[in-house]
CSV table of C-alpha atoms in Angstrom, one decimal:
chain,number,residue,atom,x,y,z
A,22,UNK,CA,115.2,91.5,148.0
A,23,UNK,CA,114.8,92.4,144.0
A,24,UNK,CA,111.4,89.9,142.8
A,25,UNK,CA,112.9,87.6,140.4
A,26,UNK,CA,111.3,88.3,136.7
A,27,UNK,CA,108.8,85.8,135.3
A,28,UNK,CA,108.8,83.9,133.1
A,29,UNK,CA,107.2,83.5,129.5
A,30,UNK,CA,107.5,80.2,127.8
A,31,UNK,CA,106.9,81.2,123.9
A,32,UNK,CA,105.7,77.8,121.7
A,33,UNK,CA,105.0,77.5,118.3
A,34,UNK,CA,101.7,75.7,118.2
A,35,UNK,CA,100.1,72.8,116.4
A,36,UNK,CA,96.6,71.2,115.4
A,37,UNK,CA,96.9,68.3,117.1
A,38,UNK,CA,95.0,68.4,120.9
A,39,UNK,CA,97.6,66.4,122.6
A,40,UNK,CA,100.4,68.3,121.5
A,41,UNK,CA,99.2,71.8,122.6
A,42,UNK,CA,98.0,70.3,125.8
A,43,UNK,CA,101.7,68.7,126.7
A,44,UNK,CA,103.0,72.1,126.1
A,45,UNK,CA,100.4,73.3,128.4
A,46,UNK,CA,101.0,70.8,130.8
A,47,UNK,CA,104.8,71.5,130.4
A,48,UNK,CA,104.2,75.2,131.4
A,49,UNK,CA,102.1,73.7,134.5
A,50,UNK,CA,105.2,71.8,135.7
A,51,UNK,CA,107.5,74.8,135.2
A,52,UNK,CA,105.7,76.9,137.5
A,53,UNK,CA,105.4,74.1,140.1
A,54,UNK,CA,109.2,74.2,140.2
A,55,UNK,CA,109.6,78.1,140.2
A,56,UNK,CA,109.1,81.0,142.8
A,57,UNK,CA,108.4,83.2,139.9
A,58,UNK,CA,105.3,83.3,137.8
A,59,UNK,CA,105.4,81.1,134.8
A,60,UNK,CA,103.1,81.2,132.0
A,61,UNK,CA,103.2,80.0,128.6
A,62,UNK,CA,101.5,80.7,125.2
A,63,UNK,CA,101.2,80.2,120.9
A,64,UNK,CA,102.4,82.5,118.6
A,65,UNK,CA,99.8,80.2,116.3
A,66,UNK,CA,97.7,77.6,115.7
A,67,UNK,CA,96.8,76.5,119.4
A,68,UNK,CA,95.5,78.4,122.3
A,69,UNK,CA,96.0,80.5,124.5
A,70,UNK,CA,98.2,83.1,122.5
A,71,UNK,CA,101.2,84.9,123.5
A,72,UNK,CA,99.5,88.1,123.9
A,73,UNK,CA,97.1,86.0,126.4
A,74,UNK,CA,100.1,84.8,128.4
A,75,UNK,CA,101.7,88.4,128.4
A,76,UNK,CA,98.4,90.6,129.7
A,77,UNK,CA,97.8,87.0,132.3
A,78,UNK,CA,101.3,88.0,133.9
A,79,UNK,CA,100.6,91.5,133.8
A,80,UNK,CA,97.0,91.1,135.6
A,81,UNK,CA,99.5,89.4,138.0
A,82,UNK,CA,101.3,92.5,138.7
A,83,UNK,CA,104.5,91.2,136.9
A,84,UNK,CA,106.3,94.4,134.9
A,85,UNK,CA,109.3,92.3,134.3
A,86,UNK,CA,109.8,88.9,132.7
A,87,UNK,CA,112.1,86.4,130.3
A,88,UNK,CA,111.3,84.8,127.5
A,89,UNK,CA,112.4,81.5,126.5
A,90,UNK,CA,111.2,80.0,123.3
A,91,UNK,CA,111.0,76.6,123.6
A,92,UNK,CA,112.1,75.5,120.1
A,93,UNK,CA,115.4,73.7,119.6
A,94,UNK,CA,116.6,75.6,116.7
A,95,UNK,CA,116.8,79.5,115.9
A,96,UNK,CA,114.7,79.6,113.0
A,97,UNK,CA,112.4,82.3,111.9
A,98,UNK,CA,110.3,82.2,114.8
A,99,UNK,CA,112.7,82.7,117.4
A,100,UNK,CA,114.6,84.8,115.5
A,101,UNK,CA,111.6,87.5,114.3
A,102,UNK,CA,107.9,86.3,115.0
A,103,UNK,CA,108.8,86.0,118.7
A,104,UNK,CA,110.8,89.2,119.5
A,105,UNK,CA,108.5,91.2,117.1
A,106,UNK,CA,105.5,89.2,119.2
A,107,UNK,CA,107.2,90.8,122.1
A,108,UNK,CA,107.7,94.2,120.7
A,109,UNK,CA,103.8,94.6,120.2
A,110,UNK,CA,102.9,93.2,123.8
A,111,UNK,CA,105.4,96.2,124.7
A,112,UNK,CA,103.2,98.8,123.3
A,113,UNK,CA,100.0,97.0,124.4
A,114,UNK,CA,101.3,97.2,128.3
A,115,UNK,CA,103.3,100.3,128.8
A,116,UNK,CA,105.5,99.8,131.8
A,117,UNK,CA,106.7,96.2,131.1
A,118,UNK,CA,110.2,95.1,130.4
A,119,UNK,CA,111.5,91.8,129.5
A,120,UNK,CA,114.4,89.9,127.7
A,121,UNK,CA,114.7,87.6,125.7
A,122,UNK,CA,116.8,84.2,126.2
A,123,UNK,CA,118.0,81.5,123.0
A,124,UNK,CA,116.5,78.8,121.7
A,125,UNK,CA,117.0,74.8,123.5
A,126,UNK,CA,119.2,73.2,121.2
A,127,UNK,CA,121.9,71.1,120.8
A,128,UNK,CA,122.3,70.8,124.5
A,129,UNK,CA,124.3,67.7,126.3
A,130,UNK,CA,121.5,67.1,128.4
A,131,UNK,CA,118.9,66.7,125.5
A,132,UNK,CA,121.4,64.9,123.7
A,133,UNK,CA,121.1,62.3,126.5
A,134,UNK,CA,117.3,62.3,125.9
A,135,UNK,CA,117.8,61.7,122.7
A,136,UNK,CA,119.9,58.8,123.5
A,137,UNK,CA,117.7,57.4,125.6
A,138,UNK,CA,114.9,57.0,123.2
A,139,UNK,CA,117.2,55.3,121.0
A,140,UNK,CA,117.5,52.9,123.6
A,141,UNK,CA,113.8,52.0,124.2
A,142,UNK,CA,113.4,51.6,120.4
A,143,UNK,CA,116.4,49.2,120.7
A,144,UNK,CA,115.2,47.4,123.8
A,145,UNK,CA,118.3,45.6,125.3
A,146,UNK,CA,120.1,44.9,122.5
A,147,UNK,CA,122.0,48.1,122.0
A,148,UNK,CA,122.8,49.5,125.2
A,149,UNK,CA,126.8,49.7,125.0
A,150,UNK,CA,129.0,51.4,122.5
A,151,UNK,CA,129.9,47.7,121.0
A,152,UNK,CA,126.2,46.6,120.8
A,153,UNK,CA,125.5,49.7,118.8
A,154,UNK,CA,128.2,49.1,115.9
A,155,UNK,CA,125.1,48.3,113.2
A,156,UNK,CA,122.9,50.7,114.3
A,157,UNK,CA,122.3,53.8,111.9
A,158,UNK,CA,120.5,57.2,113.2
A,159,UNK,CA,118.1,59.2,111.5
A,160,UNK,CA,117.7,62.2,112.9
A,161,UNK,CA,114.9,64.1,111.8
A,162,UNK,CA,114.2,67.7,112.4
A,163,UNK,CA,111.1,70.4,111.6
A,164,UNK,CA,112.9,71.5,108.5
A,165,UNK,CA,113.0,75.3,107.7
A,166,UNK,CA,113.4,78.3,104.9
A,167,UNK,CA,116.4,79.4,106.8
A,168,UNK,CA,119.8,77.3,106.4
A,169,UNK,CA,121.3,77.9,109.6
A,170,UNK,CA,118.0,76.3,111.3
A,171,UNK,CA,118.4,73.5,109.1
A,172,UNK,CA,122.5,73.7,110.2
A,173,UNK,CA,121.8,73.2,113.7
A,174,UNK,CA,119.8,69.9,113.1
A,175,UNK,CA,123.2,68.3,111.5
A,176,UNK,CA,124.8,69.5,114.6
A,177,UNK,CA,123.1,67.3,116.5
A,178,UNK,CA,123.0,64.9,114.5
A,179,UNK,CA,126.8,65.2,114.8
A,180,UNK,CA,126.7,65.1,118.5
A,181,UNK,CA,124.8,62.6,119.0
A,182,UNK,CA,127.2,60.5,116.8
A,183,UNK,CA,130.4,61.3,118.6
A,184,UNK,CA,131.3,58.8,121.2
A,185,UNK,CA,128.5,57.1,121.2
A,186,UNK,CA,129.4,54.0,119.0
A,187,UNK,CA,126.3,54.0,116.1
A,188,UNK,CA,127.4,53.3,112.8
A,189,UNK,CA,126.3,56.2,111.8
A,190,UNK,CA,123.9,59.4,112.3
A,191,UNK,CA,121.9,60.8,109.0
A,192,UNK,CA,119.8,64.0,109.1
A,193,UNK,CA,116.5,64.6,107.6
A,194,UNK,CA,113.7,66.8,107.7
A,195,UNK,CA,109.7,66.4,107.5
A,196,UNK,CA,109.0,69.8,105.9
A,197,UNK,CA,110.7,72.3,104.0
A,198,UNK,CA,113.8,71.2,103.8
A,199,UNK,CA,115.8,68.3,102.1
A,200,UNK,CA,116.5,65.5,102.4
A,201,UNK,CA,112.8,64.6,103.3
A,202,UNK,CA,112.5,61.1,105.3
A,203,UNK,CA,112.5,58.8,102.5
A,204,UNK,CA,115.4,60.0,100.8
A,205,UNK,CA,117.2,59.7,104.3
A,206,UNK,CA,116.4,56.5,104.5
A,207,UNK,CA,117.4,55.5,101.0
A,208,UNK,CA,120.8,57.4,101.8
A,209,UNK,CA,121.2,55.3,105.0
A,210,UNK,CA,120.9,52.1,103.1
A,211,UNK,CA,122.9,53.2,100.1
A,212,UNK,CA,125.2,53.4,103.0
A,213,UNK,CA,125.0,49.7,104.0
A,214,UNK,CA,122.4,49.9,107.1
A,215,UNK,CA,120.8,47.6,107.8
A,216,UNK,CA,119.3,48.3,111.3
A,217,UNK,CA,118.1,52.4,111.2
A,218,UNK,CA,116.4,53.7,113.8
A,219,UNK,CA,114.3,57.2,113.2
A,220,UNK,CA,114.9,59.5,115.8
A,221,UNK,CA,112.5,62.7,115.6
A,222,UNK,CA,114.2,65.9,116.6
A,223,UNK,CA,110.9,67.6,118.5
A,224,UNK,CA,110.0,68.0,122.0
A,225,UNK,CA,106.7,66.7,122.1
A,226,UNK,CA,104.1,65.0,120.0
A,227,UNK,CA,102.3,66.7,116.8
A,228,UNK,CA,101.1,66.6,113.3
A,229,UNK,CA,104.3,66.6,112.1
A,230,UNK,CA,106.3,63.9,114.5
A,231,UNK,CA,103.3,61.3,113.7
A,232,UNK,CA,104.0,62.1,109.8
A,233,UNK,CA,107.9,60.9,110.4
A,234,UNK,CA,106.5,57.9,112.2
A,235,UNK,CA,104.0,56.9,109.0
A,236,UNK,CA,106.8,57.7,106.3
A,237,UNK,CA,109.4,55.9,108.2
A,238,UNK,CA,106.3,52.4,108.3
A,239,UNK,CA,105.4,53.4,104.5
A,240,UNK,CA,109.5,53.4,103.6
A,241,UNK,CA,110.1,50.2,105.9
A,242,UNK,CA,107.2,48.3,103.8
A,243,UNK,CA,108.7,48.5,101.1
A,244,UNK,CA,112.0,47.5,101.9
A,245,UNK,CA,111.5,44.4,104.3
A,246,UNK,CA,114.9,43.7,104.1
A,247,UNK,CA,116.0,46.2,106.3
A,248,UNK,CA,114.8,46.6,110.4
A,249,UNK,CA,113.5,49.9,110.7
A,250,UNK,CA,112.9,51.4,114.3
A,251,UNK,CA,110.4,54.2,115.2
A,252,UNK,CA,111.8,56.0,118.5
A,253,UNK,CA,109.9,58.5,120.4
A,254,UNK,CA,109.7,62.4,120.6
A,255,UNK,CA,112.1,64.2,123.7
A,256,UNK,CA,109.2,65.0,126.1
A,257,UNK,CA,108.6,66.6,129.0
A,258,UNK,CA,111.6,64.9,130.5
A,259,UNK,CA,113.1,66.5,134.2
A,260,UNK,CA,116.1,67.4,131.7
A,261,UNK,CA,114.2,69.8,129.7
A,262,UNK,CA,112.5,71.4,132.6
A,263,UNK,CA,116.2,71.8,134.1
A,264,UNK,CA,117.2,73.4,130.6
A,265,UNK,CA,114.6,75.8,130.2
A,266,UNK,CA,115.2,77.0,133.3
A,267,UNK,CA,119.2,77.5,132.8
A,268,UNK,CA,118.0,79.5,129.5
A,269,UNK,CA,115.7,82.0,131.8
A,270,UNK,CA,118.6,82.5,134.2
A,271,UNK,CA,121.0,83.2,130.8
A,272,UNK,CA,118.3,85.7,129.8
A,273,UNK,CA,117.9,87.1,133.3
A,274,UNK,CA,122.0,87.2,133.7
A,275,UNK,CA,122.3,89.0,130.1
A,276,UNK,CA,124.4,85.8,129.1
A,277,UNK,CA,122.7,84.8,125.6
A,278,UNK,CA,125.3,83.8,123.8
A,279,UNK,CA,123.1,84.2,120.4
A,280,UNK,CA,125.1,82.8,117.1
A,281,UNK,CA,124.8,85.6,114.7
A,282,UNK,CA,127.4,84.4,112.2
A,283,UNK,CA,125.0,82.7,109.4
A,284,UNK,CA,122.0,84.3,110.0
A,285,UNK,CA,120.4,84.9,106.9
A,286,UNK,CA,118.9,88.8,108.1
A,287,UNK,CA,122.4,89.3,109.0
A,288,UNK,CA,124.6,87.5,106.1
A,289,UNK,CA,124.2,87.3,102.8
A,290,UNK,CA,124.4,83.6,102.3
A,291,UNK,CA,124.1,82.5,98.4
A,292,UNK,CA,120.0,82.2,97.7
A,293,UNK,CA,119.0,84.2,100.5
A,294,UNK,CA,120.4,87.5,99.9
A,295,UNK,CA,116.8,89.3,99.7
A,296,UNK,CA,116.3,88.4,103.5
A,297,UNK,CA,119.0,90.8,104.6
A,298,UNK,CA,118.1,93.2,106.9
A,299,UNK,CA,114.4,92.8,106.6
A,300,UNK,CA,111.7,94.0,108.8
A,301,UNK,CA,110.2,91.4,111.7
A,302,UNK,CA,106.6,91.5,112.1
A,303,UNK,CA,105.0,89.6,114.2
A,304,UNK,CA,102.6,86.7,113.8
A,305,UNK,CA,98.5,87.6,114.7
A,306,UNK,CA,97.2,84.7,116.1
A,307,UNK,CA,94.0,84.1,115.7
A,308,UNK,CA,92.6,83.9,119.2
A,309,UNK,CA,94.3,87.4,119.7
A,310,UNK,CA,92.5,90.5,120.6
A,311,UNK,CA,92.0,92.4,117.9
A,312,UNK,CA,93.2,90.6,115.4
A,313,UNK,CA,90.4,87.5,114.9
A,314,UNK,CA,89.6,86.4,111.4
A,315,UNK,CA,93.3,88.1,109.6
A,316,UNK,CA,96.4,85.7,108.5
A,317,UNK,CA,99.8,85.7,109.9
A,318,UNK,CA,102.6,88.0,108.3
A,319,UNK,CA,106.3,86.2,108.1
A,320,UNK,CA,109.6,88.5,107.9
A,321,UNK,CA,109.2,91.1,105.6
A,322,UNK,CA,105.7,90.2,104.3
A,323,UNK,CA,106.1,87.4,102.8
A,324,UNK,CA,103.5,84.5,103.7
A,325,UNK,CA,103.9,80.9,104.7
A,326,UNK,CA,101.7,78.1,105.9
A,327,UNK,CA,102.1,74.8,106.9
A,328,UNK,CA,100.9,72.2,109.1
A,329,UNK,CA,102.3,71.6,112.8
């Protein structure tokens, strides 16, 4: 029999501890449920790197593998940093081979995550389609540079909304992007809300999840008059496991499925015409071999930085 490829788990990193450890931790449980090797690594910001991950499989003996970034929307990263990441780990190990599967999101079965921690914010009180008739949704994602990132967040917020019986489901976005959480929160109760919970649209805790939780308690201060609910991040729930592991057997198959229609280094969409067609580099993290003590280059050379 043919050995199965590995698999590469491909994260963005973040400063805060706990959140680079439950990826970490994720990656543990991955492998505990796989035949194949699994390993998983930062393209910056948190140890250990992608390179790390890649030459750690190869010490293994693994020449083939699939990549799976675990990020819920194509943005930048999945799109360049990561398959340019890849590209240079190419050269570095001559032999290897991999390929490279889409990004999480929206997916039923994270949808139903989602809808369960809109329940435990709720408690018992909105558990049926009837009892949820006054709750609004705030969805709130990472927020990106690219639109069709930032598109994919008001898909889900649209799923999550159909047949689900909340008055509503608003999106916002923490960084980058607007409408930033306040101003999602003033457009839910210019809307009539009166009972919003805020959902964050991330798989596991971070810098950035914990600053949706204090602007959703600074916005909720100041406006007593409505309830305001806090719910918690995805997690490393059985469902995701099961996911990322559908997404390696897409990659391993040759079934991506990748969206190409509004990406801005493909289409000219109206303010982003200068993206077309540029060069993907990837990032150097600064753990990497080689590369301690330089910055990180973004699609085309332009730079970016921001906290995770």
């Amino acid at each position: 029999m043919t050995t199965p490829p590995a698999l590469l788990i491909a994260g963005h990193g973040t400063r805060d501890d706990a959140g680079a450890e439950a990826f970490r931790d994720f990656v543990r449980q991955l492998q505990l449920r796989s035949d194949m090797p699994v390993a998983g690594g930062f393209i910056e910001l948190s140890a250990p790197p992608l390179g790390e991950a890649v030459a750690g499989l190869v010490a293994r003996g693994v020449r083939r593998f699939a990549t799976v970034p675990l990020m819920l929307v194509s943005a930048g990263h999945a799109k360049g940093d990561i398959p340019a990441a890849l590209a240079r780990e190419k050269e570095r190990h001559p032999g290897i081979s991999y390929t490279y599967g889409r990004p999480l999101g929206p997916h039923p079965a994270l949808l139903s995550v989602l809808e369960r921690r809109l329940d435990e914010a709720l408690g018992s009180s909105a558990r049926s389609p009837e009892d949820r008739a006054d709750v609004t949704v705030l969805l709130v994602g990472r927020g990106s540079t690219d639109p069709d990132a930032n598109a994919e967040v008001y898909k889900a917020a649209r799923l999550l909304w159909e047949g689900r019986g909340y008055a509503g489901v608003e999106t916002a976005f923490v960084s980058l992007a607007a409408p930033d959480v306040p101003s999602g929160l003033d457009r839910c109760a210019a809307l009539g809300a009166r009972r919003i919970v805020v959902l964050p649209y991330f798989l596991f805790t971070g810098i950035l999840p914990d600053r949706v939780r204090q602007q959703t308690e600074g916005w909720a201060a100041a406006h007593p008059e409505t309830e305001v609910l806090s719910a918690d991040v995805i997690g490393p729930e059985p469902e995701l496991l099961d996911l990322v592991l559908e997404r390696y057997e897409e990659a391993v198959k040759g079934d991506l499925r990748m969206n190409c229609d509004s990406c801005v280094y493909r289409i000219a969409l109206p303010g982003f015409e200068d993206k077309v067609g540029l060069p993907q580099q990837p990032h150097f993290h600064p753990d990497d071999d080689g590369h301690h003590g330089h910055g990180h280059h973004h699609h085309g050379g332009h730079s970016h930085s921001h906290a995770h």
